[in-house]
XYZ file of C-alpha atoms in Angstrom:
239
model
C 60.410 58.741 246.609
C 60.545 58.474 243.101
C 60.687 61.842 242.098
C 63.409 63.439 243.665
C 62.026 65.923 245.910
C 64.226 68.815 246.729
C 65.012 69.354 250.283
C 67.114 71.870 251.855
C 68.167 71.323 255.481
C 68.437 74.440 257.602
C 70.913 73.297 260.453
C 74.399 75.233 262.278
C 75.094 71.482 263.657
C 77.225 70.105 260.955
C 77.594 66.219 262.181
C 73.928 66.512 262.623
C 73.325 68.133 259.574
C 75.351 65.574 256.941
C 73.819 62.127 259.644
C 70.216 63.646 258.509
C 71.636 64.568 255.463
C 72.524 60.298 254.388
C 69.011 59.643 256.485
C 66.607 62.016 253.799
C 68.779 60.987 250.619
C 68.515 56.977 251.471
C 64.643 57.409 251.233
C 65.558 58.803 247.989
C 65.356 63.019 248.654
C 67.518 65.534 247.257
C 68.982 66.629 249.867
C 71.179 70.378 250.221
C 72.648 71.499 253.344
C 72.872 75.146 254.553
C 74.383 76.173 257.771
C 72.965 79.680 257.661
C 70.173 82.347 256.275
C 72.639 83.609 253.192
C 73.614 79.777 252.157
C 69.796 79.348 252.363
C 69.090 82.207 250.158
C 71.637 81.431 247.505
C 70.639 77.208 247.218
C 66.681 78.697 247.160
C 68.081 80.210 243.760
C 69.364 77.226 242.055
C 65.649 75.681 241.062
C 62.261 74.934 242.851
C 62.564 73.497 246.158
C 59.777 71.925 247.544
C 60.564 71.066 251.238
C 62.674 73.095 253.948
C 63.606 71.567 257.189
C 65.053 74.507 259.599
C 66.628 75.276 263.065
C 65.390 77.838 264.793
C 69.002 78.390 267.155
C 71.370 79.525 263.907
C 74.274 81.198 266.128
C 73.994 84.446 266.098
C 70.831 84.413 263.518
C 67.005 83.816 264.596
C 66.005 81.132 262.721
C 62.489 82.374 262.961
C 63.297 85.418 261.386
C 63.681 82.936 258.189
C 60.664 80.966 259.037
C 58.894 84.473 258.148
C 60.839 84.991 254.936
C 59.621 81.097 253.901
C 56.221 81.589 254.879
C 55.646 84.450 251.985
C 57.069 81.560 249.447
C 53.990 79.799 248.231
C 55.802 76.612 246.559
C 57.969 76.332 249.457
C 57.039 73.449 252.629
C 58.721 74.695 255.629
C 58.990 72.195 259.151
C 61.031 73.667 262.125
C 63.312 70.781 263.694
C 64.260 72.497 266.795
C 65.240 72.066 270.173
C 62.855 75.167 271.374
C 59.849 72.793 272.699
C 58.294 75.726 274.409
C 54.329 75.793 273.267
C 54.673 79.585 272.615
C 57.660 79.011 269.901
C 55.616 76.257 268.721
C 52.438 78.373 268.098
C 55.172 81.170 266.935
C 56.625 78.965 264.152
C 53.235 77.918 262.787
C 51.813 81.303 262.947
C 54.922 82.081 260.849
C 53.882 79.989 257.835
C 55.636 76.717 258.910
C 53.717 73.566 258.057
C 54.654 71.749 261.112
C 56.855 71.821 264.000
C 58.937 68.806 265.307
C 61.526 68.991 268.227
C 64.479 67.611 268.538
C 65.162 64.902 269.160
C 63.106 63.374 266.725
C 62.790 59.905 265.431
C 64.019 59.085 261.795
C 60.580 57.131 260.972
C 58.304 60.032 263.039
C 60.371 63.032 260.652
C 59.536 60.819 257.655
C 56.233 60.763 257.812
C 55.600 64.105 258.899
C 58.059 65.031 255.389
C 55.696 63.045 253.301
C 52.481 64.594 254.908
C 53.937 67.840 254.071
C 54.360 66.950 250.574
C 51.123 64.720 250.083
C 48.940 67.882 251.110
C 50.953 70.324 248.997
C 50.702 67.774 246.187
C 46.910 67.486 246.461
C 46.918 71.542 246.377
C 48.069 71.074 243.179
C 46.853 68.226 241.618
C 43.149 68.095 243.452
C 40.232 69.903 242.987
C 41.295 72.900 241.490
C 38.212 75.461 242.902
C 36.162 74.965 246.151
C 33.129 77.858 246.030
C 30.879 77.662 249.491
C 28.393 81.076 249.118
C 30.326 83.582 247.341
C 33.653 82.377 247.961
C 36.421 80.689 246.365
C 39.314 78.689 246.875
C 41.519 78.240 244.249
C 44.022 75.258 246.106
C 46.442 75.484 243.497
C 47.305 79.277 244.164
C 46.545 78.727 247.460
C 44.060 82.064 247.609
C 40.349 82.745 248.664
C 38.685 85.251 247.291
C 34.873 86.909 247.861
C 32.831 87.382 244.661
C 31.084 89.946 246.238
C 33.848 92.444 247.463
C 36.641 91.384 245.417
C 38.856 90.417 248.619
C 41.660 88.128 248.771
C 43.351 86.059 251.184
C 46.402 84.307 250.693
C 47.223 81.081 252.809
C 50.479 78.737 253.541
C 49.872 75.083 252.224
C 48.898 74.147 255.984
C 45.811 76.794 255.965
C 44.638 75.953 252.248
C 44.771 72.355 253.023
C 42.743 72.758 256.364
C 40.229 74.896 254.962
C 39.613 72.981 251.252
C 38.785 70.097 253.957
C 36.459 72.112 255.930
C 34.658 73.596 252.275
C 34.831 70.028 250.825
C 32.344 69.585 253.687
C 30.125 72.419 254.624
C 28.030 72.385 257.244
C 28.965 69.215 258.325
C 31.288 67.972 261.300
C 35.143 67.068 259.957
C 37.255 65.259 262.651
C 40.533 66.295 263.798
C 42.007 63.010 262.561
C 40.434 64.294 258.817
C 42.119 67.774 259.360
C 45.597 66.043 260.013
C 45.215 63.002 257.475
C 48.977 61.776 256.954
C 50.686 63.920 260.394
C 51.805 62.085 263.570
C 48.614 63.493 265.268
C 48.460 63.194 268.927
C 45.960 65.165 271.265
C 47.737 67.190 272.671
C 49.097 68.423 269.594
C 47.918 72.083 269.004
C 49.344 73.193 265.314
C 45.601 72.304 264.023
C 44.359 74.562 266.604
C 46.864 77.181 265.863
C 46.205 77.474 261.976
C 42.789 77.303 262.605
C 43.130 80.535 264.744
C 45.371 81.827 262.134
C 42.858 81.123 259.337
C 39.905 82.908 261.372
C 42.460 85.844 261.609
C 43.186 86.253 258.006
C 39.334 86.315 257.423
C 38.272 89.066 259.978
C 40.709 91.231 258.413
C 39.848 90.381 254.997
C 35.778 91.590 255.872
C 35.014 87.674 255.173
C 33.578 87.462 258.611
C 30.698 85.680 256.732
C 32.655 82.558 256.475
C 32.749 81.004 259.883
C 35.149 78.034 261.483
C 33.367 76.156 264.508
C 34.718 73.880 267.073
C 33.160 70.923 267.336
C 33.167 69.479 271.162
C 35.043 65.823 270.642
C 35.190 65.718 267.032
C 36.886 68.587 265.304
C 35.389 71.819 263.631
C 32.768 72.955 261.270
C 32.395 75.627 258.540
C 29.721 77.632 257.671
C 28.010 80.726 256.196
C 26.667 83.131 258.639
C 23.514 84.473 257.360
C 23.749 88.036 255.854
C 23.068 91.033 257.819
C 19.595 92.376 257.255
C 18.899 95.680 256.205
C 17.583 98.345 259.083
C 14.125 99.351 257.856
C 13.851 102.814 256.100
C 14.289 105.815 258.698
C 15.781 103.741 261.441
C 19.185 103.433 262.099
């Protein structure tokens, strides 16, 4: 990387900490170290940081306690590297706002790319098209917020939702494949985070009243957005 991109690593395990440390600053990262929460909290002070790589066992601290906290920071990439492999802390950490979820151990080359396909699709937020509008809503990918024209509501998403769903209004009405929704990821099968911030996303919109905007699953080929037709009126005197 050319840029020097700013990446904290979240990790108790010192000698593990300072080999992944050399690993990340080789390929040319920035790369802090904090061994809990509060050292965390202070280096987040010093500057933007655009990528955090955390534990989830922190002695006596829950590291998904702090996956929370990071998934309210909106310039922030967040990827658990944990030895929980459990599907339910997997589906925990994304729900929390975490962009992906590897676990240990993991492969130098496999972390890599998974780093850089965290940063290309929080890069493309930015720098991409600014406003997606399907029907009367919006989604402004550099603030990372739908809103409805016709209610006023609001929604705000982690880079991993807003990039999903700019891919699903880039193309409404039509098919986008799974591969599509995880362009740049070590995708396998079997992996479920897509499904998970799918879920997530069709959560934020029920209780937002944006039920009009509707995410469909695709048998063999991914999902599908589009507009449910509005709710007709009930003719005058009946209910």
């Amino acid at each position: 990387m050319t840029d020097r991109t700013r990446i904290i690593i979240v990790e108790d395990d010192v000698p593990l900490a300072r080999s992944l440390q050399r690993l990340l600053v080789d390929d040319g990262f920035d790369v802090s170290l904090a061994f809990d929460g509060a050292e965390l909290k202070r280096l987040l002070q010093y500057g933007e940081v655009d990528l955090v790589l955390l534990d989830l066992n922190l002695g006596a601290e829950d590291g998904m306690d702090i996956a929370r906290e990071l998934g309210g920071i909106s310039a922030t990439g967040l990827i658990i590297v944990t030895g929980r492999g459990r599907k339910s802390d997997c589906v925990t950490g994304l729900e929390a706002g975490a962009d992906d979820y590897v676990t240990k151990p993991v492969e130098h080359d496999e972390l890599r790319a998974r780093i850089r396909a965290v940063l290309r699709r929080r890069r493309r937020g930015r720098d991409g098209v600014p406003i997606l509008v399907v029907g009367p809503y919006r989604l402004n990918t550099a603030e990372r917020c739908l809103s409805d024209e016709g209610s006023g509501a609001r929604i705000e998403f982690t880079g991993r939702e807003s990039f999903l769903l700019a891919c699903l209004m880039s193309h409404p009405a039509e098919s986008v494949h799974r591969a599509d929704l995880t362009r740049g990821d070590a995708w396998n099968p079997d992996d479920r985070a897509t499904d998970v911030h799918v879920s997530h996303i069709r959560r934020k919109l029920q209780d937002a009243g944006m039920s009009g905007l509707c995410i469909q699953p695709v048998r063999g080929i991914g999902y599908r957005l589009t507009l449910a037709p509005p709710a007709e009126a009930a003719p005058p005197g009946e209910p």
